[in-house]
Structure formats: C-alpha cells, structure tokens
Amino acid sequence: AQTVTQSQPEMSVQEAETVTLSCTYDTSESDYYLFWYKQPPSRQMILVIRQEAYKQQNATENRFSVNFQKAAKSFSLKISDSQLGDAAMYFCAYRSPGAGNMLTFGGGTRLMVKP
Amino acid sequence: GAGVSQTPSNKVTEKGKYVELRCDPISGHTALYWYRQSLGQGPEFLIYFQGTGAADDSGLPNDRFFAVRPEGSVSTLKIQRTERGDSAVYLCASSPGGATEAFFGQGTRLTVV
C-alpha cells in the first residue's frame, strides 16, 4: 500500500516571500500521479498542481511549482510571491494509474501567511 | 450543477442514530468518491462508484457504513448505529472517469454526541 508523509504540520511565510512544503511517499509502482491540494476553511479541496511520474520535467502553475525527485520519492511544493489568500491546509496526494481517482493523502501542512 | 454539492453541510446526531449524507456530483460525471477526513488528518478513501456500481468499497471501515448510487448520479452515504468516532468531515468527489481530475464538494461535517 502507498503511504504519503508530510513532515511539516505548520509552516509560516511572509507575504511576497517564497515557501516550500515537503512531501515524501512510499510506493513500489513506477508509474503514478502526484498532486497538491489546497483546503481553505470552506473545506473544499482545490487542486493546485499535478505531476505525472513518467514526466521528468517539474510541473508549474503560475506561482506554484514542484520539485519532483522520483528516486528519492519526494514531491515538494514551492509557492512564490506568497499571498494572504494562500493561507490554508495543503495536502499532498498520490494516485495509482488505473485506480480511478482514488487518492492517498498525506496528513497536511497548515500554511500561515503573515502580512 | 456547477459543482459537487453535499447536503447537509453540518449534521449533529446522537450516538446510536442512523444518518444519511447526500452527494450531488457534477452532471455527467460517471465516477464518484467518498472520503472521510478526521480532525487534523488528511482525507481517507471510503468508496468509489463507476456509474451505479461500487467499483471499490475497500475503504469502508465496517458494516455500519454503506453507500448507494442507484441511478448513477446522486449518491447517499449511510451510517447505522453512529458512534462518536464517526465524527468527521465526509467529502465527496466526482470525475468524468478515467485518469482525470476529481472535483470535490465542501463536505458534510458529522458530529456524533
């Protein structure tokens, strides 16, 4: 079974600065998908960014980018030019191919943004 | 609808009671998922529907939990003889099927007192 670990329960960043959230995972599969989701107080999980394991190039979405290290089974999220609206819980998630969209989530990191 | 809708938003029930949680997926989405998120934790998979049938129910914790999707659209998660440990946010997600993005609802916060 796959496991996802987020070792940082809380992180804090100054507005306009850059912050990196860590995620490691354990799997014996060679092909899979990785995701970062944002969960604001509204509770709705919002997809931030996704990465296919077969792609060597790191995914980027505007101010969000990932550092995907397949051999190390590491998938960190970098948020540049942090904004107050970025404050939320962030979850790293793993999905096996052919498993529909069943996701295995990490325990989450609470990101606080200081004005 | 425009997004995944879950009702009620909050539910308080007494220990031992029966509850039903409803999920209205995005129109046309064939796949539907239920997750449970306990306080301070990440969501945990419960059950996955493809159309009307449960393709994978390996996440249901015990036989008090049951889910249906009789017409391949709306789904109901049913919990019998609720326990205080069932208190959590229950999240529903839907997707068009295949390896595509899943869209989440805002969840139902269940509190068992």
Short mmCIF file of C-alpha atoms in Angstrom, two decimals:
data_model
loop_
_atom_site.label_atom_id
_atom_site.label_comp_id
_atom_site.label_asym_id
_atom_site.label_seq_id
_atom_site.Cartn_x
_atom_site.Cartn_y
_atom_site.Cartn_z
CA ALA A 1 0.00 0.00 0.00
CA GLN A 2 1.15 3.50 -0.72
CA THR A 3 1.81 6.00 2.05
CA VAL A 4 2.22 9.75 1.89
CA THR A 5 4.04 11.72 4.58
CA GLN A 6 4.04 15.44 5.19
CA SER A 7 6.55 16.16 7.92
CA GLN A 8 5.66 19.81 8.49
CA PRO A 9 2.41 20.24 10.45
CA GLU A 10 2.68 24.03 10.15
CA MET A 11 4.60 26.49 8.05
CA SER A 12 4.69 30.25 8.08
CA VAL A 13 5.74 32.68 5.35
CA GLN A 14 5.88 36.41 4.98
CA GLU A 15 3.68 37.88 2.28
CA ALA A 16 5.53 38.12 -1.06
CA GLU A 17 8.15 35.61 0.09
CA THR A 18 8.70 32.03 -1.05
CA VAL A 19 7.88 28.91 0.92
CA THR A 20 8.43 25.20 0.25
CA LEU A 21 6.18 22.45 1.60
CA SER A 22 7.62 18.94 1.82
CA CYS A 23 6.09 15.61 0.88
CA THR A 24 7.52 12.12 0.67
CA TYR A 25 5.77 8.96 -0.40
CA ASP A 26 6.35 5.26 -0.49
CA THR A 27 5.40 3.08 -3.45
CA SER A 28 6.61 0.10 -5.42
CA GLU A 29 4.94 1.34 -8.60
CA SER A 30 6.89 3.01 -11.39
CA ASP A 31 4.01 4.96 -12.88
CA TYR A 32 1.70 7.12 -10.78
CA TYR A 33 0.40 10.64 -10.27
CA LEU A 34 1.11 13.14 -7.54
CA PHE A 35 -0.98 16.11 -6.52
CA TRP A 36 -1.04 19.07 -4.21
CA TYR A 37 -4.45 20.15 -2.96
CA LYS A 38 -5.38 23.29 -1.06
CA GLN A 39 -8.13 23.15 1.56
CA PRO A 40 -9.32 26.54 2.82
CA PRO A 41 -11.73 26.85 5.77
CA SER A 42 -14.61 26.20 3.35
CA ARG A 43 -13.37 22.56 3.41
CA GLN A 44 -13.44 22.17 -0.37
CA MET A 45 -10.31 20.50 -1.73
CA ILE A 46 -8.91 22.55 -4.61
CA LEU A 47 -6.33 21.11 -6.98
CA VAL A 48 -3.19 23.23 -7.03
CA ILE A 49 -0.86 21.22 -9.23
CA ARG A 50 -0.32 17.70 -10.54
CA GLN A 51 2.69 15.71 -11.70
CA GLU A 52 2.85 12.55 -13.75
CA ALA A 53 5.69 10.32 -12.58
CA TYR A 54 6.82 9.50 -16.12
CA LYS A 55 7.50 13.17 -16.80
CA GLN A 56 10.92 14.34 -15.74
CA GLN A 57 10.03 17.99 -16.08
CA ASN A 58 8.69 19.57 -12.93
CA ALA A 59 5.14 20.91 -13.18
CA THR A 60 4.48 24.62 -12.78
CA GLU A 61 1.24 26.58 -12.42
CA ASN A 62 1.78 30.31 -12.16
CA ARG A 63 3.25 30.93 -8.68
CA PHE A 64 3.20 27.23 -7.80
CA SER A 65 5.87 24.76 -8.82
CA VAL A 66 7.04 21.36 -7.68
CA ASN A 67 10.39 19.69 -7.15
CA PHE A 68 9.78 16.06 -8.09
CA GLN A 69 12.61 13.69 -7.16
CA LYS A 70 11.44 10.25 -8.25
CA ALA A 71 14.40 8.29 -6.93
CA ALA A 72 14.09 9.94 -3.55
CA LYS A 73 10.28 9.68 -3.63
CA SER A 74 10.00 13.34 -2.81
CA PHE A 75 7.47 15.85 -4.11
CA SER A 76 7.76 19.33 -2.64
CA LEU A 77 5.61 22.35 -3.44
CA LYS A 78 7.11 25.80 -3.85
CA ILE A 79 4.88 28.84 -3.55
CA SER A 80 6.44 32.03 -4.85
CA ASP A 81 5.29 35.58 -4.08
CA SER A 82 3.05 34.27 -1.30
CA GLN A 83 -0.31 35.97 -0.93
CA LEU A 84 -2.69 36.20 2.00
CA GLY A 85 -5.14 34.04 0.07
CA ASP A 86 -2.63 31.20 0.02
CA ALA A 87 -3.22 30.59 3.72
CA ALA A 88 -4.86 27.16 4.02
CA MET A 89 -4.19 23.49 4.64
CA TYR A 90 -2.16 21.86 1.91
CA PHE A 91 -2.34 18.16 1.19
CA CYS A 92 -0.03 16.05 -0.89
CA ALA A 93 -1.75 13.11 -2.59
CA TYR A 94 -0.80 10.00 -4.56
CA ARG A 95 -2.79 8.15 -7.17
CA SER A 96 -2.07 4.83 -8.83
CA PRO A 97 -2.72 4.50 -12.55
CA GLY A 98 -5.83 2.55 -13.36
CA ALA A 99 -7.27 3.18 -9.91
CA GLY A 100 -9.83 5.71 -10.96
CA ASN A 101 -9.24 8.86 -8.97
CA MET A 102 -8.77 7.19 -5.61
CA LEU A 103 -6.27 9.31 -3.77
CA THR A 104 -3.99 8.60 -0.84
CA PHE A 105 -3.44 11.81 1.11
CA GLY A 106 -0.77 12.95 3.48
CA GLY A 107 -1.59 14.43 6.86
CA GLY A 108 -1.45 18.01 5.65
CA THR A 109 0.54 21.18 6.31
CA ARG A 110 -1.10 24.32 7.62
CA LEU A 111 0.33 27.35 5.83
CA MET A 112 0.08 30.73 7.50
CA VAL A 113 0.87 33.90 5.58
CA LYS A 114 1.94 36.95 7.54
CA PRO A 115 1.14 40.41 6.17
CA GLY B 1 -24.95 21.70 -11.26
CA ALA B 2 -21.85 23.83 -11.44
CA GLY B 3 -20.02 21.89 -8.78
CA VAL B 4 -20.28 18.95 -6.43
CA SER B 5 -22.99 19.61 -3.86
CA GLN B 6 -23.16 17.93 -0.47
CA THR B 7 -26.03 18.11 1.97
CA PRO B 8 -26.38 18.76 4.77
CA SER B 9 -23.38 21.00 5.36
CA ASN B 10 -23.40 20.08 9.03
CA LYS B 11 -25.14 17.28 10.88
CA VAL B 12 -25.32 16.66 14.60
CA THR B 13 -26.71 13.32 15.69
CA GLU B 14 -26.89 11.27 18.85
CA LYS B 15 -24.86 8.16 19.37
CA GLY B 16 -26.70 5.13 18.05
CA LYS B 17 -28.76 7.03 15.47
CA TYR B 18 -28.85 6.47 11.73
CA VAL B 19 -27.69 9.20 9.32
CA GLU B 20 -27.67 9.75 5.59
CA LEU B 21 -25.29 12.08 3.79
CA ARG B 22 -26.06 13.14 0.24
CA CYS B 23 -23.76 13.95 -2.67
CA ASP B 24 -24.84 15.53 -5.97
CA PRO B 25 -21.95 15.16 -8.42
CA ILE B 26 -21.22 17.34 -11.40
CA SER B 27 -23.66 16.49 -14.18
CA GLY B 28 -22.29 13.83 -16.48
CA HIS B 29 -19.54 12.65 -14.15
CA THR B 30 -19.57 8.87 -14.09
CA ALA B 31 -17.14 8.40 -11.22
CA LEU B 32 -17.97 9.33 -7.62
CA TYR B 33 -15.84 9.02 -4.49
CA TRP B 34 -16.43 9.30 -0.76
CA TYR B 35 -13.66 10.23 1.64
CA ARG B 36 -13.63 10.72 5.41
CA GLN B 37 -11.47 13.40 7.00
CA SER B 38 -10.99 13.19 10.73
CA LEU B 39 -9.90 16.28 12.64
CA GLY B 40 -6.31 17.22 11.89
CA GLN B 41 -5.81 14.49 9.31
CA GLY B 42 -5.88 14.06 5.58
CA PRO B 43 -8.90 12.54 3.83
CA GLU B 44 -9.14 8.76 3.73
CA PHE B 45 -10.77 6.90 0.89
CA LEU B 46 -14.04 5.12 1.65
CA ILE B 47 -15.71 4.02 -1.59
CA TYR B 48 -15.63 4.59 -5.34
CA PHE B 49 -18.54 4.30 -7.76
CA GLN B 50 -18.30 3.93 -11.50
CA GLY B 51 -21.84 4.52 -12.70
CA THR B 52 -24.28 2.74 -10.41
CA GLY B 53 -21.92 0.11 -9.09
CA ALA B 54 -19.37 0.29 -6.31
CA ALA B 55 -16.08 -0.37 -8.08
CA ASP B 56 -14.11 -0.35 -4.84
CA ASP B 57 -15.50 -0.26 -1.30
CA SER B 58 -12.32 -1.35 0.43
CA GLY B 59 -12.15 1.84 2.49
CA LEU B 60 -15.45 1.39 4.32
CA PRO B 61 -14.40 0.85 7.95
CA ASN B 62 -17.10 -1.65 8.92
CA ASP B 63 -20.57 -2.89 8.03
CA ARG B 64 -22.24 0.10 9.67
CA PHE B 65 -21.22 2.10 6.63
CA PHE B 66 -22.99 1.69 3.30
CA ALA B 67 -23.31 3.81 0.17
CA VAL B 68 -25.59 3.72 -2.85
CA ARG B 69 -25.83 5.40 -6.21
CA PRO B 70 -28.96 3.88 -7.73
CA GLU B 71 -29.25 5.98 -10.88
CA GLY B 72 -25.58 6.71 -11.44
CA SER B 73 -25.86 10.29 -10.30
CA VAL B 74 -26.73 11.22 -6.70
CA SER B 75 -25.08 9.13 -4.01
CA THR B 76 -26.03 8.60 -0.39
CA LEU B 77 -23.64 7.53 2.33
CA LYS B 78 -25.49 5.76 5.12
CA ILE B 79 -24.16 5.21 8.61
CA GLN B 80 -26.02 2.98 11.05
CA ARG B 81 -25.70 2.99 14.84
CA THR B 82 -23.41 6.01 14.78
CA GLU B 83 -20.51 6.18 17.21
CA ARG B 84 -18.60 9.19 18.49
CA GLY B 85 -15.61 8.00 16.47
CA ASP B 86 -17.62 8.54 13.28
CA SER B 87 -17.40 12.29 13.83
CA ALA B 88 -15.54 13.71 10.84
CA VAL B 89 -15.94 15.65 7.62
CA TYR B 90 -17.25 13.43 4.85
CA LEU B 91 -16.06 14.59 1.44
CA CYS B 92 -17.50 13.61 -1.91
CA ALA B 93 -15.72 14.00 -5.24
CA SER B 94 -16.66 13.28 -8.84
CA SER B 95 -14.84 13.00 -12.12
CA PRO B 96 -15.67 12.28 -15.75
CA GLY B 97 -13.94 8.94 -15.37
CA GLY B 98 -10.50 7.76 -16.33
CA ALA B 99 -7.34 9.49 -15.30
CA THR B 100 -8.75 12.97 -14.96
CA GLU B 101 -9.07 15.47 -12.16
CA ALA B 102 -11.54 14.78 -9.36
CA PHE B 103 -13.67 17.71 -8.18
CA PHE B 104 -14.56 17.90 -4.52
CA GLY B 105 -17.59 19.17 -2.69
CA GLN B 106 -17.44 21.16 0.52
CA GLY B 107 -18.15 18.15 2.66
CA THR B 108 -20.58 17.32 5.43
CA ARG B 109 -19.32 17.79 8.97
CA LEU B 110 -20.84 15.00 11.05
CA THR B 111 -20.79 15.32 14.81
CA VAL B 112 -21.93 12.40 16.92
CA VAL B 113 -22.75 13.40 20.52
#
